[in-house]
Short mmCIF file of C-alpha atoms and ligand atoms in Angstrom, two decimals:
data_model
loop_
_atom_site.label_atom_id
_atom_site.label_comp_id
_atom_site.label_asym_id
_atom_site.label_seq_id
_atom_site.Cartn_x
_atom_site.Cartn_y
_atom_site.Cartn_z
CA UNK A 19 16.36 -27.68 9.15
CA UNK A 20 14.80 -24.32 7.76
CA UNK A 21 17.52 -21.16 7.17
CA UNK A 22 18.08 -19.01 10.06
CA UNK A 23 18.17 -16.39 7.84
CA UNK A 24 14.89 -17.10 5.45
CA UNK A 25 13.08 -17.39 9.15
CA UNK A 26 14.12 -14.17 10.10
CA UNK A 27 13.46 -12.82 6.72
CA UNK A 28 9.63 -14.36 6.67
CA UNK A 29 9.78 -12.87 10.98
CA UNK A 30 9.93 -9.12 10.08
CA UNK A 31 6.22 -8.66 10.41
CA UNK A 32 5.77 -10.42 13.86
CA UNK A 33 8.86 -8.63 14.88
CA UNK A 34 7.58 -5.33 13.48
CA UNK A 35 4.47 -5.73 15.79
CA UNK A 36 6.62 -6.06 18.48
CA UNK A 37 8.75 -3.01 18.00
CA UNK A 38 6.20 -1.11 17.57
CA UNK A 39 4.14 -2.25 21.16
CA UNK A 40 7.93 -2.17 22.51
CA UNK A 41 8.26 1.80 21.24
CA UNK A 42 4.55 2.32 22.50
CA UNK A 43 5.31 1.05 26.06
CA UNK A 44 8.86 2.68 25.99
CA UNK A 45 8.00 5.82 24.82
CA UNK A 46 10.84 5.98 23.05
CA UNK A 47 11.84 9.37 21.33
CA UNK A 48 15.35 10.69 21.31
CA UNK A 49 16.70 12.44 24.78
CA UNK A 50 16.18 16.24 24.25
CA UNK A 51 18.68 18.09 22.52
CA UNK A 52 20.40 21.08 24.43
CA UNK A 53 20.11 23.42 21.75
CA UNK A 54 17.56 23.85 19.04
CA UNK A 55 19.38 23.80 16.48
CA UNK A 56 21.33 20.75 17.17
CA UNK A 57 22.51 18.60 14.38
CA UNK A 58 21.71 14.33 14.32
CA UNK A 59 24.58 12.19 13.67
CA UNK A 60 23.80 8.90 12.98
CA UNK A 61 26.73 6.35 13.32
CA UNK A 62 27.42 2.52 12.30
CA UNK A 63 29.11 -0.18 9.78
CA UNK A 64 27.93 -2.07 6.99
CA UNK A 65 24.44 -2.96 7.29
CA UNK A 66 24.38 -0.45 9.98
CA UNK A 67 25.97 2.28 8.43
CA UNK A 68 22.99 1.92 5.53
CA UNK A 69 20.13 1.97 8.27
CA UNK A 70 21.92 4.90 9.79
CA UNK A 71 21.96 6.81 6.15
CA UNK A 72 17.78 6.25 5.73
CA UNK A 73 17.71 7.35 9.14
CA UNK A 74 19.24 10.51 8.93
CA UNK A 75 17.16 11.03 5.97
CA UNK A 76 14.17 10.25 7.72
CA UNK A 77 14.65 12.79 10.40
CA UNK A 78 15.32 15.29 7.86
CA UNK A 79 12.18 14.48 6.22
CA UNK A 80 9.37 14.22 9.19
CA UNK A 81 11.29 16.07 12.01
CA UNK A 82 13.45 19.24 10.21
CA UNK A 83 16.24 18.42 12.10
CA UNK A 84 19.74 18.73 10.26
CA UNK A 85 21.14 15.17 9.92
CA UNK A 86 23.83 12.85 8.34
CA UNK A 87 25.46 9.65 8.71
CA UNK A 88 29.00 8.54 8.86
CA UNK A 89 30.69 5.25 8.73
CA UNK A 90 32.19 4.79 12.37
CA UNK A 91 35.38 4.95 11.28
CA UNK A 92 35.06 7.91 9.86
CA UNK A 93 34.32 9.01 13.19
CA UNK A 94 36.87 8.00 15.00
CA UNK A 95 39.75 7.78 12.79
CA UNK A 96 38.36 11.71 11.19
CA UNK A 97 36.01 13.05 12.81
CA UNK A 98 37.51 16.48 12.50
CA UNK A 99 36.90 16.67 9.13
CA UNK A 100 33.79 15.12 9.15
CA UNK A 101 31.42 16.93 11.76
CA UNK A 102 28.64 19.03 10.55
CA UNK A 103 28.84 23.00 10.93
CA UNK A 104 26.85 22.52 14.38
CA UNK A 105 28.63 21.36 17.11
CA UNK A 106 25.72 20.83 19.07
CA UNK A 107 24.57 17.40 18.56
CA UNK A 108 23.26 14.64 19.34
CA UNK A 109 24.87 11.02 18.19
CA UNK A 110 23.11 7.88 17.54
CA UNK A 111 25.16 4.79 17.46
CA UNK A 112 23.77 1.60 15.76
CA UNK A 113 24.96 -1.76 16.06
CA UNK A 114 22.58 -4.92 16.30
CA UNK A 115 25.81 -7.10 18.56
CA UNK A 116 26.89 -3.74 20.09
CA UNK A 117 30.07 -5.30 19.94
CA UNK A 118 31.51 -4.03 16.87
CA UNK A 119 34.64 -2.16 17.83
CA UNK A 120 34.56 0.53 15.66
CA UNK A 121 31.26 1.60 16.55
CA UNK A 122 32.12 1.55 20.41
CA UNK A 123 35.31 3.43 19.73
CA UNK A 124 33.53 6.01 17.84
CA UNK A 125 30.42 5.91 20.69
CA UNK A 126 33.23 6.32 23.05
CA UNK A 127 35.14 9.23 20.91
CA UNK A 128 31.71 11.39 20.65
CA UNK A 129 31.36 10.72 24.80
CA UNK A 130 34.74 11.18 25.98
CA UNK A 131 36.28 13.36 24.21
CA UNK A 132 33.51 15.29 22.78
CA UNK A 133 31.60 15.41 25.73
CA UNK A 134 27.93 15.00 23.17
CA UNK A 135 25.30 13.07 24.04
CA UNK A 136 25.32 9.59 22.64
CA UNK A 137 22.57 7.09 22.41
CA UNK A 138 22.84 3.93 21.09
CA UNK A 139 20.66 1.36 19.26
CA UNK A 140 21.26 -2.68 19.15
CA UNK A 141 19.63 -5.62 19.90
CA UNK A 142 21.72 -6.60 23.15
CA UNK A 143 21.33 -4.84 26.59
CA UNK A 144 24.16 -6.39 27.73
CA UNK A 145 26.63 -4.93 25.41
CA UNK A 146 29.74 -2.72 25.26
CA UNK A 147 27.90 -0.48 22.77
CA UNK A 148 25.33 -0.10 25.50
CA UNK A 149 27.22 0.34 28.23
CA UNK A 150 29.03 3.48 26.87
CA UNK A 151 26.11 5.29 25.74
CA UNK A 152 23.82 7.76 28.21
CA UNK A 153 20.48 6.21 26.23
CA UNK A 154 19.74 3.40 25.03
CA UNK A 155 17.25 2.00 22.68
CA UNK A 156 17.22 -1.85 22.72
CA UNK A 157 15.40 -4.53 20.76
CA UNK A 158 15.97 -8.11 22.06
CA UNK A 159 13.23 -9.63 20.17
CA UNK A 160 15.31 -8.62 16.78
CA UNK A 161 18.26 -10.44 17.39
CA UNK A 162 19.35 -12.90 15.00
CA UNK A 163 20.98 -16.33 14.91
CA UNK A 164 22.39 -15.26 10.82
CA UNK A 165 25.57 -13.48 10.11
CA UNK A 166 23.69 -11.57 7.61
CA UNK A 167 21.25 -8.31 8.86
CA UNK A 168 17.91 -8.71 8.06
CA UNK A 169 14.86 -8.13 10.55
CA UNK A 170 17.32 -6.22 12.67
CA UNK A 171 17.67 -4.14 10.11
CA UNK A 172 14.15 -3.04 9.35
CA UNK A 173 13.37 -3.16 13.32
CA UNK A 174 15.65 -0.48 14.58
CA UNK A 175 14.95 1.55 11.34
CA UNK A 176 11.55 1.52 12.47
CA UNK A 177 12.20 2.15 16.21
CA UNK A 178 14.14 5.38 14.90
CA UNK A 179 11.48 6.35 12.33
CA UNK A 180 8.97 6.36 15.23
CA UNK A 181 11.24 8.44 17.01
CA UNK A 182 12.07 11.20 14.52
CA UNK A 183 7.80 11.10 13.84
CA UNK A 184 7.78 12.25 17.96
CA UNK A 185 9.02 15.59 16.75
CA UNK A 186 6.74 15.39 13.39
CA UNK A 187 4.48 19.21 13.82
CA UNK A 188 2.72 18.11 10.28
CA UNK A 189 1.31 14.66 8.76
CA UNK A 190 2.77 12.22 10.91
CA UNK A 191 3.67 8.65 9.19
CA UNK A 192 3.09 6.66 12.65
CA UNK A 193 -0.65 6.16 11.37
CA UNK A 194 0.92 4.34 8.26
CA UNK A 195 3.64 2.28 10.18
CA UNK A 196 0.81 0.63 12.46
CA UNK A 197 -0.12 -1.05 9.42
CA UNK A 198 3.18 -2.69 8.12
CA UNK A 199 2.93 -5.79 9.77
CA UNK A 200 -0.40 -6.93 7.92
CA UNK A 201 0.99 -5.57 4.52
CA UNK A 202 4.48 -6.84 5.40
CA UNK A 203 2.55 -10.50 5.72
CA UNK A 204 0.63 -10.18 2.85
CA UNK A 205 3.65 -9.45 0.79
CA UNK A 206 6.01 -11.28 1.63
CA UNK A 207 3.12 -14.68 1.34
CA UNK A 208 2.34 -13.72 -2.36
CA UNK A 209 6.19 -12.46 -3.75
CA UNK A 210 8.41 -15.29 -3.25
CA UNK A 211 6.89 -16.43 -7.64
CA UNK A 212 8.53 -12.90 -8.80
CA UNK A 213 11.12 -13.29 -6.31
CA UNK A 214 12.44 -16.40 -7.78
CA UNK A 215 11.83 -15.64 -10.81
CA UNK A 216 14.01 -13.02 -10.89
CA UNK A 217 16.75 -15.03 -8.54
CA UNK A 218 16.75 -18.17 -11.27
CA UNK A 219 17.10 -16.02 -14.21
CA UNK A 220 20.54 -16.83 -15.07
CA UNK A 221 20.78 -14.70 -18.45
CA UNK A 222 20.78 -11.84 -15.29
CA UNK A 223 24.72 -11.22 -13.47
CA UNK A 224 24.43 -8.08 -12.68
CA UNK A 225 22.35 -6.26 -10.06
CA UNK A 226 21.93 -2.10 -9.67
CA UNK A 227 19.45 -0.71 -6.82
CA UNK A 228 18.38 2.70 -7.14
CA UNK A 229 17.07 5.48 -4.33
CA UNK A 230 17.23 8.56 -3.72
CA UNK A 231 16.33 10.58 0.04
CA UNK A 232 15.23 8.07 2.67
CA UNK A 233 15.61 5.07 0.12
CA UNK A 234 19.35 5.58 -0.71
CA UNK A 235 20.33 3.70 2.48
CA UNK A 236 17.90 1.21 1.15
CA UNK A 237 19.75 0.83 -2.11
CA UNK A 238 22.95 0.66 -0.49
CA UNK A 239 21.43 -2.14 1.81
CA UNK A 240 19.99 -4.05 -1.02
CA UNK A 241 23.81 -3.70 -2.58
CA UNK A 242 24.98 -5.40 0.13
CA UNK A 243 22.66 -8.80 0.78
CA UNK A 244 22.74 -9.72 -3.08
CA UNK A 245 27.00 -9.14 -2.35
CA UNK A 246 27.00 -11.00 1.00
CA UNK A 247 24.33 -13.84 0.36
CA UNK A 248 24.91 -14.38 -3.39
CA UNK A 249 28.27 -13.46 -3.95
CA UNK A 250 26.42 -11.23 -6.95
CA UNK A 251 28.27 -8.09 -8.70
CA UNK A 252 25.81 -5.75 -6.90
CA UNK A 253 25.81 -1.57 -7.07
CA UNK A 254 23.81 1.19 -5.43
CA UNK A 255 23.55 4.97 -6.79
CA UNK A 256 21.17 8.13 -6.06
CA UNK A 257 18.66 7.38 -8.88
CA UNK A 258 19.56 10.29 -10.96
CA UNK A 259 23.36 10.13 -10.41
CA UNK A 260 23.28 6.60 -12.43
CA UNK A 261 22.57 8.33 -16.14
CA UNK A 262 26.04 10.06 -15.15
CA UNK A 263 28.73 7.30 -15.73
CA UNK A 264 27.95 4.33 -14.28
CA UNK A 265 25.16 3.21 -16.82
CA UNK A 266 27.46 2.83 -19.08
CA UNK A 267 27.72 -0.79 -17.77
CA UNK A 268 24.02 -1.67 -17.74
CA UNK A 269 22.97 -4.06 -20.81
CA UNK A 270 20.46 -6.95 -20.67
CA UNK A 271 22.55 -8.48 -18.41
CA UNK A 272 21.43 -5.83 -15.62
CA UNK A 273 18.40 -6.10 -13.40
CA UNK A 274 18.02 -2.47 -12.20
CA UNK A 275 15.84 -1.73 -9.12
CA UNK A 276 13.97 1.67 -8.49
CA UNK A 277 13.25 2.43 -4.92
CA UNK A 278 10.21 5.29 -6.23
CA UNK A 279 9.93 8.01 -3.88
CA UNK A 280 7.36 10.62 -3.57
CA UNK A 281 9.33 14.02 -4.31
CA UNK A 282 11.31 12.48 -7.00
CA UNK A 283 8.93 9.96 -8.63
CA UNK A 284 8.83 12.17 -12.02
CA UNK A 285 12.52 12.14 -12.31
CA UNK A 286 13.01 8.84 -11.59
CA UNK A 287 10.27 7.36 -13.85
CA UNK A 288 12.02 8.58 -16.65
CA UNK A 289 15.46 6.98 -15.36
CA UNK A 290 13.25 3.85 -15.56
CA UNK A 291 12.10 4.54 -18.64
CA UNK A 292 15.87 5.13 -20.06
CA UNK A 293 16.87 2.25 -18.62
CA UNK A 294 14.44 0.29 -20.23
CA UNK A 295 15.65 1.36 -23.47
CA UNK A 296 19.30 -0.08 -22.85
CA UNK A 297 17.13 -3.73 -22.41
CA UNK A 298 17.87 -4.23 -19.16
CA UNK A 299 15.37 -5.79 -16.69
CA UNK A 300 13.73 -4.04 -13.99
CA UNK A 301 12.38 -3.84 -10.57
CA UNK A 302 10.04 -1.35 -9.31
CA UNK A 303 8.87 -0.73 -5.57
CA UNK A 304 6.69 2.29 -5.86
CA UNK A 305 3.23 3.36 -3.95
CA UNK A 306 0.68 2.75 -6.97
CA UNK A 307 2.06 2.29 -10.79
CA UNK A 308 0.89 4.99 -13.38
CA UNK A 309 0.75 3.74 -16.66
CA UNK A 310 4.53 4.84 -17.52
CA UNK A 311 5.73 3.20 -14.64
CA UNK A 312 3.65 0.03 -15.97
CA UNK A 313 5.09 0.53 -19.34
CA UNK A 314 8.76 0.07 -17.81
CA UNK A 315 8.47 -2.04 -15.27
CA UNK A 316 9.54 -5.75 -15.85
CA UNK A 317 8.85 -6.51 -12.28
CA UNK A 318 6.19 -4.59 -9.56
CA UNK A 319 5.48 -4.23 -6.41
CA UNK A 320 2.49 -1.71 -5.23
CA UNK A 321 3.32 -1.10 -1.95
CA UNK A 322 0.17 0.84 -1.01
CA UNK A 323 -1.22 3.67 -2.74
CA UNK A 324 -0.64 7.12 -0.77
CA UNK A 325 1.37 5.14 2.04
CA UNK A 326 4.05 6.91 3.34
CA UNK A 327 7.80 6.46 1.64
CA UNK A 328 9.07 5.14 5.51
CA UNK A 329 6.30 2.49 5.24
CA UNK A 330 7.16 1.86 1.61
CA UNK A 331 10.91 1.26 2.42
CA UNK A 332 10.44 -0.81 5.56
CA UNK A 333 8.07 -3.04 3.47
CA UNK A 334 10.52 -2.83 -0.03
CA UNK A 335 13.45 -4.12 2.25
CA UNK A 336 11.97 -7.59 3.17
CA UNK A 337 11.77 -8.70 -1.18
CA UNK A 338 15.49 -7.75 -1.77
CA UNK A 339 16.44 -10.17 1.42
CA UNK A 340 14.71 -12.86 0.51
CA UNK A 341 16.08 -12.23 -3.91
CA UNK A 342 19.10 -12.56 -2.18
CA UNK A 343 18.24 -15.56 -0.38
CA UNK A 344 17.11 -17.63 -3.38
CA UNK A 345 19.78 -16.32 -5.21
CA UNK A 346 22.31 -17.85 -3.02
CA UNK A 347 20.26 -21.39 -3.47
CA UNK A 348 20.09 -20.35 -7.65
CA UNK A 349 23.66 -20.81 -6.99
CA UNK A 350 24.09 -23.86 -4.53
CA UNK A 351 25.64 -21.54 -1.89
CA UNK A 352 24.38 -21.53 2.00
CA UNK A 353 23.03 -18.04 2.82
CA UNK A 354 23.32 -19.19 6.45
CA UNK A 355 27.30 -19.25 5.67
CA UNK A 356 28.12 -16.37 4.06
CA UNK A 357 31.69 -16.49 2.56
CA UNK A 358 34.52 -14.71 4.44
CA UNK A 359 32.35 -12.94 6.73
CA UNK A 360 31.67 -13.46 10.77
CA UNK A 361 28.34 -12.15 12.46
CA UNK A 362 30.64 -8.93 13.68
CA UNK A 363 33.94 -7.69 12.99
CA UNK A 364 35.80 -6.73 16.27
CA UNK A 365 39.34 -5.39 15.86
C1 F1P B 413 27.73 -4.56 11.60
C2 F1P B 413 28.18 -5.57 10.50
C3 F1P B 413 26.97 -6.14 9.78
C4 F1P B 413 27.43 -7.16 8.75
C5 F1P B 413 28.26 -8.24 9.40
C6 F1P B 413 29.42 -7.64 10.17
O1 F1P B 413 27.28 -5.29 12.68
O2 F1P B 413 28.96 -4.88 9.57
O3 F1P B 413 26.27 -5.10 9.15
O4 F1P B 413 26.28 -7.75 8.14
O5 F1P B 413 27.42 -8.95 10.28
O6 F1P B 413 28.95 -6.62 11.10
P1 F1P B 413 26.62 -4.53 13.95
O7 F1P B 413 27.56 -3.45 14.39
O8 F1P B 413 25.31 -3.95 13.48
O9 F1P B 413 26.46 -5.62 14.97
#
């Protein structure tokens, strides 16, 4: 019987299509904010909490709205020492089960006791999450039989993305996120030969994803399948903050991945290009390759040249699921099963 989880994987692009008829028909955009200068808090765990960081960033980036994201704990175990300067704002909780019990306790902190608006994001209408929110934005047609996150995770990033692109006054992205389900199927039919090429390397044990603005979240997401599929010694930095410390672990060992964004693509080819000089192997999502990013990159994907760094991300994500899928075959485990972990985590 074929993997729950490499279906939903191979899905995204169908699913994609849906999301975005679903967002066209919904009009979905975020309720309006009393004040101007409200902030966006973006709230969640785990897989979650890394959608909610590229998120944030992604309002930042197309809508000029102040944002940030916080673990939900952080929320409701400290929120008071967590909330941004404005204390107008607007919260957006995201949970695929919208059962996840730190979530709806810090939905129902930000409600209750705050008195903010709250809207929440997940794949079930029928949920606790939902309930206790005044919005909702819900995606049935994401949900997913695997423990692991995977289309739900790059379907209500791009419900959000279209969102924050409502309040986008200059070059919206929406043009460029119409056409991520063709790429995404093109892709993800021609990569599974570097994929697994990469995934059956066994000289490789250590894995390092790298991204800076909208693609840290993406890093720290990347972190996290290779750790809960593979069982692999996985890390995620800001691009630049790597050279400070925590290279001193890369050898030829390492497979280092570059997330290449658009405002920091000079900076980070030369992190690449450092890297490549310790010998370790790497992986480079980027728009179109100049010849120095050619010159350093073991591994490349083009992702479109001049396509916008929200496209780019939501069509990087897809590669690092499935590396993490066949390297949980390279080494006989069941990605389906992931060790020690259940689909949520209720306390
Ligand atoms: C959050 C989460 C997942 C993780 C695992 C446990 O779930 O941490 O990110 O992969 O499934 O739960 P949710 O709040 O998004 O349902």
């Amino acid at each position: 019987m074929e993997s729950a989880t490499l279906h939903e994987i191979l899905s995204q692009p169908e699913i994609w299509k849906k999301t975005l008829a679903r967002a066209k028909r919904e009009h979905w955009q975020l309720p309006p904010v009393q004040h101007p200068e409200s902030s966006l808090l973006f709230v969640g765990c785990g897989t979650s909490l890394y959608l909610a960081q590229s998120a944030a960033a992604a309002f930042v980036r197309l809508s000029g709205s102040p944002a940030c994201a916080l673990p939900s704990s952080e929320v409701f175990l400290f929120l008071s020492n967590n909330l941004p300067p404005s204390k107008k704002l607007l919260a957006v909780t995201i949970s695929r089960s919208g059962r996840t019990t730190e979530t709806v306790l810090a939905a129902s902190l930000l409600r209750q006791k705050l008195r903010l608006p709250v809207v929440s994001i997940t794949c079930y209408a029928e949920s606790d999450l939902a309930r206790e929110c005044d919005w909702q934005m819900v995606l049935p047609e994401a949900q997913e039989k695997s423990v692991v996150m995977t289309r739900s995770f790059t379907s209500q990033l791009l419900a959000l993305i279209l969102a924050a692109d409502k309040k986008n006054s200059t070059n919206s992205v929406t043009q460029h996120l119409v056409t991520i389900p063709d790429r995404g199927e093109k892709l993800l039919a021609t990569a599974a030969s570097t994929v697994q090429a990469i995934a059956n390397d066994e000289t490789l044990d250590h894995f390092v994803f790298l991204g800076q603005g909208i693609f840290f979240g993406a890093a720290n997401e990347a972190m996290l399948k290779m750790k809960e599929m593979s069982l692999s010694y996985s890390e995620a930095y800001h691009t630049l903050e790597f050279r400070h410390g925590p290279m001193s672990i890369a050898g030829k060992n390492s497979l280092i991945a570059f997330f290449m964004s658009d405002a920091g693509n000079e900076h980070e080819t030369r992190v690449l290009a450092d890297m490549k000089n310790l010998g370790v192997r790497t992986l480079v999502f980027t728009s179109r390759a100049d010849n120095a990013i050619r010159a350093h990159a073991d591994y490349l994907f083009e992702l479109g040249e001049g396509l916008a760094e929200e496209a780019r991300l939501l069509l990087a994500v897809p590669i690092i699921q499935l590396l993490g899928y066949y390297r949980a075959l390279a080494k006989n485990l069941d990605p389906d099963v992931p060790r020690n972990l259940s689909q949520v985590v209720t306390l």
